[in-house]
Structures are given as C-alpha cells and as structure tokens.
CSV table of C-alpha atoms and ligand atoms in Angstrom, one decimal:
chain,number,residue,atom,x,y,z
A,1,MET,CA,-11.6,22.1,7.0
A,2,ALA,CA,-10.3,24.6,4.5
A,3,LYS,CA,-10.4,27.0,7.3
A,4,MET,CA,-8.7,24.5,9.6
A,5,ALA,CA,-5.9,23.9,7.1
A,6,ALA,CA,-5.4,27.6,6.6
A,7,SER,CA,-5.2,28.3,10.3
A,8,MET,CA,-2.7,25.5,10.7
A,9,VAL,CA,-0.5,26.8,8.0
A,10,GLU,CA,-0.5,30.2,9.6
A,11,SER,CA,0.1,28.9,13.1
A,12,GLY,CA,2.8,26.4,12.6
A,13,GLU,CA,5.9,25.7,10.6
A,14,ASP,CA,5.1,22.0,10.1
A,15,ALA,CA,1.7,22.1,8.5
A,16,PHE,CA,1.9,18.5,7.3
A,17,ARG,CA,2.5,17.1,10.7
A,18,LYS,CA,-0.4,19.0,12.2
A,19,ILE,CA,-2.8,17.8,9.5
A,20,PHE,CA,-1.5,14.3,9.9
A,21,LYS,CA,-2.2,14.5,13.7
A,22,PHE,CA,-5.6,16.1,13.0
A,23,TYR,CA,-6.8,13.1,10.9
A,24,LYS,CA,-5.1,10.5,13.2
A,25,ARG,CA,-7.1,11.8,16.2
A,26,ARG,CA,-9.8,9.5,17.5
A,27,ASN,CA,-11.4,11.5,20.2
A,28,PRO,CA,-13.2,13.5,19.2
A,29,PRO,CA,-13.2,12.2,15.6
A,30,PRO,CA,-11.9,14.7,13.1
A,31,ASP,CA,-14.1,16.6,10.6
A,32,PHE,CA,-13.7,14.7,7.3
A,33,SER,CA,-15.8,17.2,5.3
A,34,ASP,CA,-12.9,18.6,3.3
A,35,VAL,CA,-11.5,15.2,2.3
A,36,ILE,CA,-11.7,14.7,-1.5
A,37,ASP,CA,-13.7,11.6,-2.4
A,38,PHE,CA,-12.9,10.7,-6.0
A,39,SER,CA,-15.5,7.9,-6.0
A,40,ARG,CA,-18.2,10.6,-6.1
A,41,GLY,CA,-16.6,11.7,-9.3
A,42,VAL,CA,-17.6,15.3,-9.2
A,43,PRO,CA,-15.1,17.4,-11.0
A,44,SER,CA,-14.4,20.7,-9.2
A,45,ASP,CA,-11.8,23.4,-9.2
A,46,LYS,CA,-9.4,20.9,-7.7
A,47,VAL,CA,-10.5,17.6,-9.3
A,48,ILE,CA,-10.0,17.4,-13.0
A,49,PRO,CA,-10.8,14.4,-15.3
A,50,ALA,CA,-7.5,12.9,-16.4
A,51,LYS,CA,-6.8,12.0,-20.0
A,52,LEU,CA,-5.9,8.4,-20.5
A,53,ASP,CA,-4.4,6.7,-23.5
A,54,LEU,CA,-7.5,4.9,-24.7
A,55,VAL,CA,-5.8,2.7,-27.3
A,56,ALA,CA,-2.8,1.6,-25.2
A,57,VAL,CA,-4.7,-1.2,-23.6
A,58,SER,CA,-7.3,-3.3,-25.4
A,59,ASP,CA,-10.5,-4.3,-23.6
A,60,THR,CA,-9.3,-7.9,-23.7
A,61,GLU,CA,-5.9,-7.0,-22.2
A,62,ALA,CA,-7.6,-5.0,-19.5
A,63,ALA,CA,-10.0,-7.9,-18.7
A,64,ARG,CA,-7.1,-10.3,-18.5
A,65,VAL,CA,-5.9,-8.6,-15.3
A,66,GLY,CA,-9.4,-8.0,-14.0
A,67,LEU,CA,-9.8,-4.4,-15.2
A,68,GLN,CA,-12.7,-2.6,-16.9
A,69,PRO,CA,-12.2,-1.2,-20.4
A,70,VAL,CA,-10.0,1.9,-20.1
A,71,ARG,CA,-12.7,4.2,-21.5
A,72,ASP,CA,-14.9,3.3,-18.5
A,73,TRP,CA,-12.2,4.2,-15.9
A,74,ARG,CA,-13.0,7.2,-13.8
A,75,ALA,CA,-9.5,8.8,-13.7
A,76,PHE,CA,-8.8,12.2,-12.1
A,77,SER,CA,-5.9,14.7,-11.7
A,78,LEU,CA,-5.5,17.1,-8.9
A,79,GLN,CA,-5.0,20.8,-9.5
A,80,GLY,CA,-1.5,21.7,-8.4
A,81,TYR,CA,-0.2,18.1,-8.5
A,82,PRO,CA,1.0,17.4,-12.1
A,83,GLY,CA,1.6,13.8,-12.7
A,84,PHE,CA,-0.7,12.6,-10.0
A,85,ILE,CA,-3.5,10.4,-11.3
A,86,PHE,CA,-6.3,8.8,-9.2
A,87,ILE,CA,-8.3,6.0,-10.8
A,88,SER,CA,-11.4,5.3,-8.8
A,89,ASN,CA,-11.7,1.5,-8.6
A,90,PRO,CA,-11.2,0.4,-12.2
A,91,PHE,CA,-11.6,-3.3,-11.4
A,92,LEU,CA,-14.2,-5.5,-12.9
A,93,LEU,CA,-16.9,-6.7,-10.5
A,94,GLY,CA,-15.7,-9.9,-9.0
A,95,SER,CA,-12.0,-9.5,-9.7
A,96,GLN,CA,-10.9,-7.7,-6.5
A,97,PRO,CA,-11.2,-10.8,-4.4
A,98,PHE,CA,-8.6,-12.5,-6.5
A,99,TRP,CA,-6.1,-9.6,-5.9
A,100,VAL,CA,-6.9,-9.7,-2.2
A,101,ARG,CA,-6.2,-13.4,-2.1
A,102,GLN,CA,-2.9,-12.8,-3.8
A,103,CYS,CA,-2.0,-10.3,-1.2
A,104,LEU,CA,-3.0,-12.5,1.7
A,105,LYS,CA,-2.3,-16.0,0.5
A,106,THR,CA,0.3,-15.9,-2.3
A,107,TYR,CA,2.6,-12.9,-1.9
A,108,PRO,CA,3.5,-13.6,1.8
A,109,GLN,CA,5.0,-16.9,0.7
A,110,LYS,CA,8.7,-17.5,0.3
A,111,PRO,CA,10.9,-16.4,-1.3
A,112,ASN,CA,9.2,-13.0,-0.6
A,113,VAL,CA,10.2,-11.3,2.6
A,114,CYS,CA,7.9,-10.2,5.4
A,115,ASN,CA,8.1,-8.6,8.8
A,116,LEU,CA,7.7,-11.9,10.6
A,117,ASP,CA,11.0,-13.1,9.0
A,118,MET,CA,12.7,-10.5,11.2
A,119,HIS,CA,12.2,-12.5,14.3
A,120,MET,CA,11.0,-16.0,13.3
A,121,SER,CA,12.7,-18.9,11.5
A,122,SER,CA,11.9,-19.4,7.9
A,123,SER,CA,10.1,-22.7,8.7
A,124,ASP,CA,7.8,-20.8,11.1
A,125,THR,CA,7.0,-18.3,8.4
A,126,GLN,CA,6.8,-20.9,5.6
A,127,ASP,CA,3.0,-21.2,5.4
A,128,ILE,CA,1.4,-18.0,7.0
A,129,TRP,CA,-1.9,-18.7,5.3
A,130,GLY,CA,-2.1,-22.3,6.2
A,131,LYS,CA,-1.2,-21.6,9.8
A,132,SER,CA,-3.8,-18.8,10.0
A,133,ILE,CA,-6.9,-20.1,8.3
A,134,HIS,CA,-8.2,-22.1,11.2
A,135,GLY,CA,-8.0,-19.1,13.6
A,136,LEU,CA,-9.4,-16.8,11.0
A,137,SER,CA,-12.3,-19.0,9.9
A,138,CYS,CA,-13.6,-19.7,13.4
A,139,PRO,CA,-16.1,-17.2,14.9
A,140,PRO,CA,-14.5,-15.4,17.9
A,141,SER,CA,-14.9,-17.7,21.0
A,142,GLY,CA,-15.0,-14.8,23.4
A,143,LYS,CA,-11.7,-16.0,24.9
A,144,ARG,CA,-8.6,-14.0,24.2
A,145,GLU,CA,-6.9,-15.9,21.5
A,146,PRO,CA,-3.4,-15.5,20.2
A,147,LYS,CA,-3.2,-13.5,17.0
A,148,THR,CA,-2.7,-15.6,13.8
A,149,LEU,CA,0.4,-15.0,11.7
A,150,LEU,CA,-1.8,-13.3,9.1
A,151,GLU,CA,-3.0,-10.9,11.7
A,152,ARG,CA,0.6,-10.1,12.7
A,153,LEU,CA,1.7,-9.6,9.1
A,154,ARG,CA,2.6,-5.9,8.6
A,155,TRP,CA,4.6,-5.9,5.4
A,156,VAL,CA,5.8,-8.0,2.5
A,157,THR,CA,8.4,-7.1,-0.1
A,158,LEU,CA,8.6,-8.4,-3.6
A,159,GLY,CA,11.3,-8.2,-6.3
A,160,TYR,CA,14.1,-6.0,-5.1
A,161,HIS,CA,13.7,-6.1,-1.4
A,162,TYR,CA,14.1,-3.2,0.9
A,163,ASN,CA,16.6,-3.6,3.7
A,164,TRP,CA,15.0,-2.8,7.0
A,165,ASP,CA,18.3,-2.5,8.8
A,166,THR,CA,18.5,0.6,10.9
A,167,LYS,CA,16.9,1.6,14.1
A,168,THR,CA,16.6,5.1,15.2
A,169,LYS,CA,14.7,7.6,17.4
A,170,ASP,CA,11.8,9.2,15.5
A,171,PRO,CA,12.4,12.9,15.6
A,172,TRP,CA,8.7,13.7,15.2
A,173,SER,CA,7.0,11.5,17.7
A,174,VAL,CA,8.0,9.1,20.4
A,175,GLY,CA,9.6,5.7,20.4
A,176,VAL,CA,12.1,3.7,18.6
A,177,MET,CA,11.4,3.2,14.9
A,178,TRP,CA,12.9,1.4,12.0
A,179,LEU,CA,14.6,3.2,9.2
A,180,ARG,CA,14.1,2.1,5.7
A,181,SER,CA,17.6,1.9,4.2
A,182,HIS,CA,17.6,3.8,1.0
A,183,THR,CA,19.3,1.2,-1.1
A,184,TYR,CA,18.0,-1.7,-3.1
A,185,SER,CA,20.7,-4.1,-4.1
A,186,ALA,CA,21.2,-6.4,-7.0
A,187,ASN,CA,21.8,-9.4,-4.8
A,188,HIS,CA,18.6,-9.1,-2.8
A,189,TYR,CA,16.1,-9.9,-5.5
A,190,THR,CA,13.5,-12.6,-6.0
A,191,PRO,CA,11.3,-13.0,-9.0
A,192,PHE,CA,8.5,-10.4,-9.2
A,193,PRO,CA,5.0,-11.9,-9.6
A,194,ALA,CA,4.1,-12.0,-13.3
A,195,GLU,CA,0.4,-11.3,-12.9
A,196,LEU,CA,1.1,-8.2,-10.7
A,197,ASN,CA,3.7,-7.0,-13.2
A,198,LEU,CA,1.0,-7.4,-16.0
A,199,LEU,CA,-1.6,-5.5,-14.0
A,200,SER,CA,0.9,-2.7,-13.3
A,201,PHE,CA,2.0,-2.7,-17.0
A,202,GLN,CA,-1.6,-2.2,-18.2
A,203,ILE,CA,-2.4,0.6,-15.8
A,204,THR,CA,0.8,2.6,-16.4
A,205,ALA,CA,0.4,2.1,-20.2
A,206,ALA,CA,-3.1,3.6,-20.0
A,207,CYS,CA,-1.6,6.5,-18.0
A,208,GLY,CA,0.9,7.3,-20.7
A,209,PHE,CA,3.9,5.2,-19.4
A,210,PRO,CA,4.4,2.4,-21.9
A,211,GLY,CA,7.1,-0.2,-21.1
A,212,PHE,CA,6.8,-0.1,-17.3
A,213,ASN,CA,8.6,-2.9,-15.5
A,214,ALA,CA,7.5,-3.7,-12.0
A,215,GLU,CA,10.7,-4.6,-10.1
A,216,ALA,CA,9.9,-3.9,-6.5
A,217,GLY,CA,6.7,-4.1,-4.5
A,218,ILE,CA,5.8,-3.3,-0.9
A,219,LEU,CA,2.6,-4.6,0.6
A,220,ASN,CA,1.4,-2.8,3.7
A,221,TYR,CA,-1.2,-4.5,6.0
A,222,TYR,CA,-3.1,-2.1,8.1
A,223,ARG,CA,-5.3,-2.8,11.0
A,224,SER,CA,-8.0,-0.3,12.0
A,225,ASP,CA,-5.5,1.6,14.2
A,226,SER,CA,-2.5,1.6,11.8
A,227,SER,CA,-1.0,4.6,10.2
A,228,LEU,CA,1.9,5.3,7.8
A,229,GLY,CA,4.1,8.3,8.6
A,230,ILE,CA,5.2,11.2,6.4
A,231,HIS,CA,7.7,10.1,3.8
A,232,VAL,CA,8.9,10.3,0.2
A,233,ASP,CA,9.7,7.2,-1.9
A,234,GLU,CA,13.0,8.1,-3.4
A,235,SER,CA,15.0,4.9,-3.1
A,236,GLU,CA,14.3,3.9,-6.7
A,237,LEU,CA,17.1,4.8,-9.1
A,238,ASP,CA,14.9,6.0,-12.0
A,239,HIS,CA,12.4,8.6,-10.8
A,240,SER,CA,11.0,9.2,-14.3
A,241,ARG,CA,9.1,5.9,-13.9
A,242,PRO,CA,5.8,6.2,-12.0
A,243,LEU,CA,4.9,4.7,-8.7
A,244,LEU,CA,1.7,2.8,-8.5
A,245,SER,CA,-0.5,2.2,-5.5
A,246,PHE,CA,-3.4,-0.2,-5.0
A,247,SER,CA,-5.9,-0.2,-2.1
A,248,PHE,CA,-8.0,-3.1,-0.9
A,249,GLY,CA,-10.4,-3.6,2.0
A,250,GLN,CA,-11.1,-0.9,4.4
A,251,SER,CA,-10.8,2.8,3.4
A,252,ALA,CA,-8.1,5.2,4.4
A,253,ILE,CA,-7.2,8.9,4.3
A,254,PHE,CA,-4.2,9.7,2.0
A,255,LEU,CA,-2.3,13.0,2.5
A,256,LEU,CA,-0.5,14.3,-0.5
A,257,GLY,CA,2.0,17.1,0.3
A,258,GLY,CA,4.6,18.9,-1.6
A,259,THR,CA,8.3,18.7,-2.2
A,260,CYS,CA,9.1,20.2,1.2
A,261,ARG,CA,8.2,18.3,4.3
A,262,HIS,CA,6.3,21.2,5.7
A,263,ASP,CA,4.0,21.9,2.7
A,264,PRO,CA,0.4,21.5,3.8
A,265,PRO,CA,-1.1,18.3,2.2
A,266,THR,CA,-4.3,17.6,0.4
A,267,ALA,CA,-6.5,14.9,2.0
A,268,MET,CA,-8.3,12.3,-0.1
A,269,TYR,CA,-10.1,9.0,0.5
A,270,MET,CA,-8.7,5.7,-0.7
A,271,HIS,CA,-11.4,3.0,-1.1
A,272,SER,CA,-11.1,-0.6,-2.0
A,273,GLY,CA,-9.9,-1.0,-5.6
A,274,ASP,CA,-8.6,2.6,-6.0
A,275,VAL,CA,-5.4,3.0,-7.9
A,276,MET,CA,-3.0,6.0,-7.6
A,277,VAL,CA,-0.2,6.8,-10.0
A,278,MET,CA,2.5,9.2,-8.8
A,279,SER,CA,4.5,10.3,-11.7
A,280,GLY,CA,6.4,13.3,-13.1
A,281,GLU,CA,6.4,16.2,-10.6
A,282,SER,CA,4.3,14.2,-8.2
A,283,ARG,CA,6.7,11.2,-8.1
A,284,LEU,CA,8.7,12.6,-5.2
A,285,LEU,CA,6.1,14.3,-3.1
A,286,TYR,CA,5.7,13.8,0.6
A,287,HIS,CA,2.7,11.6,1.5
A,288,ALA,CA,1.3,9.7,4.5
A,289,VAL,CA,-1.7,7.7,5.7
A,290,PRO,CA,-2.9,9.1,9.0
A,291,CYS,CA,-5.8,6.7,9.5
A,292,ILE,CA,-7.9,3.8,8.4
A,293,ILE,CA,-11.7,4.3,8.3
A,294,PRO,CA,-14.5,1.8,7.9
A,295,ALA,CA,-15.4,1.4,4.2
A,296,PRO,CA,-18.6,3.1,3.3
A,297,GLN,CA,-21.4,1.0,1.9
A,298,GLY,CA,-20.7,-0.1,-1.7
A,299,HIS,CA,-16.9,0.1,-1.2
A,300,THR,CA,-15.9,-3.1,0.2
A,301,ALA,CA,-14.6,-6.1,-1.7
A,302,LEU,CA,-17.1,-8.0,0.5
A,303,GLU,CA,-19.9,-6.8,-1.6
A,304,MET,CA,-18.3,-8.6,-4.5
A,305,GLU,CA,-18.7,-12.0,-2.9
A,306,ASP,CA,-21.4,-13.2,-5.2
A,307,CYS,CA,-20.2,-11.5,-8.3
A,308,SER,CA,-18.1,-14.1,-10.0
A,309,LEU,CA,-16.4,-13.1,-13.2
A,310,ALA,CA,-18.4,-13.2,-16.4
A,311,SER,CA,-17.9,-16.7,-17.8
A,312,SER,CA,-16.8,-15.2,-21.2
A,313,LEU,CA,-13.7,-13.8,-19.4
A,314,ARG,CA,-12.7,-16.9,-17.5
A,315,ASP,CA,-10.5,-18.5,-20.1
A,316,SER,CA,-8.4,-15.4,-21.0
A,317,THR,CA,-7.6,-14.0,-17.6
A,318,VAL,CA,-5.0,-14.3,-14.9
A,319,VAL,CA,-7.8,-13.7,-12.4
A,320,GLU,CA,-8.6,-17.2,-11.1
A,321,GLN,CA,-11.8,-18.2,-9.6
A,322,MET,CA,-11.3,-18.8,-5.9
A,323,SER,CA,-12.6,-21.4,-3.5
A,324,GLU,CA,-15.3,-20.5,-1.0
A,325,GLN,CA,-12.9,-21.2,1.9
A,326,ASP,CA,-10.3,-18.8,0.5
A,327,TRP,CA,-12.9,-16.1,0.2
A,328,ALA,CA,-14.3,-16.7,3.7
A,329,VAL,CA,-10.8,-16.1,5.1
A,330,CYS,CA,-10.1,-13.1,2.9
A,331,SER,CA,-13.5,-11.4,3.5
A,332,ARG,CA,-13.2,-11.9,7.3
A,333,TYR,CA,-9.7,-10.4,7.2
A,334,ILE,CA,-10.6,-7.3,5.2
A,335,GLN,CA,-13.7,-6.6,7.3
A,336,SER,CA,-11.3,-4.9,9.6
A,337,SER,CA,-8.1,-4.4,7.6
A,338,ARG,CA,-6.7,-2.6,4.6
A,339,VAL,CA,-4.0,-3.8,2.3
A,340,ASN,CA,-2.0,-1.5,0.2
A,341,VAL,CA,0.4,-2.5,-2.6
A,342,THR,CA,2.9,-0.1,-4.0
A,343,ILE,CA,4.7,-1.0,-7.2
A,344,ARG,CA,8.0,0.5,-8.3
A,345,GLN,CA,10.3,0.3,-11.2
A,346,VAL,CA,13.7,0.6,-9.6
A,347,LEU,CA,16.0,0.8,-12.7
A,348,GLY,CA,15.7,2.7,-15.9
A,349,PRO,CA,16.3,1.1,-19.3
A,350,GLY,CA,19.9,-0.1,-19.3
A,351,GLN,CA,20.5,1.0,-15.8
A,352,SER,CA,22.2,-1.2,-13.2
A,353,PHE,CA,23.0,-1.0,-9.5
A,354,PRO,CA,26.3,0.5,-8.4
A,355,GLU,CA,28.5,-2.0,-6.7
A,356,THR,CA,27.1,-2.7,-3.2
A,357,PRO,CA,29.0,-4.1,-0.3
A,358,SER,CA,27.8,-7.7,0.4
A,359,HIS,CA,26.7,-6.9,4.0
A,360,HIS,CA,23.6,-5.2,2.5
A,361,HIS,CA,22.4,-8.7,1.7
A,362,ARG,CA,20.2,-11.0,3.6
A,363,THR,CA,22.1,-10.9,6.9
A,364,ASP,CA,20.6,-7.6,7.6
A,365,ALA,CA,17.3,-9.4,8.4
A,366,GLY,CA,19.0,-10.8,11.4
A,367,GLN,CA,19.9,-7.4,12.7
A,368,THR,CA,16.3,-6.4,12.8
A,369,ASP,CA,15.4,-9.0,15.4
A,370,GLY,CA,13.5,-7.2,18.0
A,371,TYR,CA,11.3,-5.5,15.5
A,372,HIS,CA,8.4,-6.0,17.8
A,373,GLU,CA,10.3,-4.8,20.8
A,374,GLY,CA,8.3,-2.5,23.0
A,375,SER,CA,5.2,-4.2,21.8
A,376,VAL,CA,2.6,-5.0,24.4
A,377,ASP,CA,0.2,-7.2,22.6
A,378,GLY,CA,1.9,-7.9,19.3
A,379,GLU,CA,-0.2,-5.3,17.6
A,380,ARG,CA,1.7,-2.4,19.0
A,381,SER,CA,4.6,-3.4,16.8
A,382,LYS,CA,6.0,-0.5,14.8
A,383,ARG,CA,7.6,-0.6,11.5
A,384,MET,CA,9.7,2.3,10.5
A,385,ARG,CA,10.9,2.7,7.0
A,386,SER,CA,12.7,5.6,5.6
A,387,SER,CA,13.9,7.1,2.5
A,388,SER,CA,17.0,9.1,3.1
A,389,CYS,CA,15.5,11.3,5.8
A,390,ASP,CA,12.0,10.3,6.6
A,391,PHE,CA,10.1,7.8,8.6
A,392,VAL,CA,7.2,5.5,8.1
A,393,ASP,CA,5.4,3.5,10.7
A,394,ILE,CA,2.7,0.9,10.5
A,395,GLY,CA,1.1,0.0,13.7
A,396,LYS,CA,-0.6,1.2,16.8
A,397,THR,CA,0.9,4.3,18.1
B,1,OGA,C1,4.2,3.3,0.8
B,1,OGA,C2,3.0,4.1,0.8
B,1,OGA,C3,0.6,4.3,0.9
B,1,OGA,C4,-0.6,3.5,1.4
B,1,OGA,O1,4.1,2.1,1.0
B,1,OGA,O2,5.3,3.8,0.5
B,1,OGA,O3,3.1,5.3,0.7
B,1,OGA,O4,-1.7,3.9,0.9
B,1,OGA,N1,1.8,3.5,1.0
B,1,OGA,O5,-0.5,2.6,2.2
B,2,MN,MN1,5.0,5.9,-0.1
C-alpha cells in the first residue's frame, strides 16, 4: 500500500479522494495490508506510545464510567500528527454493552434529535427502541420485512444540535446531499447526558485536557455499506478543546489527512471500544470513514456478553447492568452495524454564542423533509453534513 499511496500522490492532485475510493471499493476488495492496527500495539516508526496523565483519573473514577485504570490503557500517537491520540479499547470487560445500549436505546429518545425527525412526526419517533425490538428480536422470517426504526436510524445529535438545513450537489461524487450548517445556536440545545459527559471528562483529563465539558455529540449509525465523506469538524467555537470519538460494534477504516483537503491520509482500523482524541494541531485535520468491515475475532462487543461487571464495581458505577432482552437486541444490531459517537466542547471558558437569527432554530428540521429522497429501499438514504466547505454522507452510495 505504501507503494499505492505514493503512486496516487504522484498521479493525482486529490490524493485523499483517491485513497478514500480505494478503501471504499468492494470488488475486488482493497489491499488492507498498510492499514495501521493499533490493537496489535506494535510501536513502529509511525506508531509511538502516547504519554498519559496517570494521576489525573483515579482507578475508581475510571471504573465508574467503565474504563480500565489509566496505566493499563494502550494509547498511541502517530508520527506527523501532533495532538492525535488513539486509545485501543480502554473499556473494562463487560462495560461496552452498557454504552452500546445507551446509543441504541437511550440517546435516540426525545428531546434528542435524529434523522427520522426530519420526515416523521414526533409521536412516530417517540419510542424508536420500543417500536423496533420486536422486529429486531425475531429471527429473519425469510420474507422481506420493513426495516425497523432502529435500522433506519442514521444519526442522533445531543446537547447543542447541528442544523441540517441545506441541500446541495456534492462536487466530488454524484447526487444530492445534505450540508451541515456550520453554526450551533444557543436556542437549539437540550441537556447533554451526564454519564457521557463524565466518560468524556475522564478520558480527556487522562490525555492532558482537564476541565473538558461535553456540549455537543453526534452519533453516527453505520450499516455494512455506509461511509462518511471527507470533512473537517470546525463548527465548534473553541478549537483548543479536543474532539473525542468512540467506536462500537463492527470495525471501520479511518482516514486521517492533513490541513489541506488534498493531503494524502493515513489509514487505520477502528475497532469496538477504540477511542480517538483529536487535539492541538490534529483538531482540524481532514478525515473520513470510507468503509465498514466485519470485526475480527476478539473485537466485538458480542464477546462480552457473558462478562458482567465485577461485583465490586457495581455500586460505584454509572454502568448499569442490563437486561437479557436489551442485550439480545443490542447484540443483534451490532452484528452488522457500527456506532460512532463524537463528543465536542463547543464553547471555551466564558465564551458564548454570537446573536443568531431565530430561524436557525427548530423550524429548520421541517425544511429537511425529503431527507430520504432518492432512496430506493430506505437504506439508500444519504446524509450530508458539512463544515463550511465539506461534505459528509452516511448511507449506501
Ligand atoms: C464525525 C466523524 C467518524 C467516525 O461524526 O464527524 O468524523 O468514526 N465520525 O464515524
Ligand atoms: Mn468528523
């Protein structure tokens, strides 16, 4: 692949796009041999062990949110990407299922906002989990059954919600896509989940960023054929605060580029439980997810089914024990899907939003009706989000 990347850089002006397409290709499948796998934990000339703040988070505080003691985390930096930290699954055995359930059952609930709200009434999207569990628990009947709401879920926003209010032509591929408007606004806010704030606080503290305040979150729900286009996350007002990313379920390829859209990216695997921190010079780098790939053995939350949390931890943790039925639904879902959570602090200390016109508020959701337009089977829906000049899509393309 090193050869491949080099030849692409020589031959074309948009190296990132070419490498994106290379990994997105299905037939024949791409050569993954040059993709960095941090879970193997082998330092190399590119992969360097990262220094963490070992006293910022006590073992008890870490366990409270389902994390291993910080000294046991396998954290890495990447040569050439200062501020980028990759933590290879720091979760305690048995705690990932709780976070998966939060992503599938709790966070899609109102007042949080999801893609289904764009073309359904709030009563129809009131209980996505409850309306989906029957369909998801039953073994496939062989008949073509309508997709459950959970299977149609593509994104959820938490805290300060993005406005998904503009539609445009994608200049780099084909089709109509949604633009992510690059403003958050003070009046489009709902309370951020406390336990997710705590998890983010502990991880960022261990990475040298005390006092992080999770104010906005985006959950992306990927099916096996989904991808996320090349973009920068620059909507937040304070870029000195890190951006955090959590992966659950199936694996994916992550491409981390440079400050220019054309800079060739580095490819790495994201497995279930992996955490990425983009801070400092890496906070505003271009990145993308060209493909989802089946989780290798030993990397699915499925294998944690029987590992209930050590009883000594149960009283002092936000990680609740979950019912067998909840787990049955979650494990079936993540057998073919990936969930990614990105957490952002939007405002710096003492910072506030500039005055925003009130039309940026909730009414924008109405304008995005037709989000699934062009979709053939409901799965072909595309979501486009954008920072000021870039595009993101999730869905079959
Ligand atoms: C995002 C993002 C990466 C991922 O939501 O902005 O870059 O792994 N997500 O899904
Ligand atoms: Mn991003």
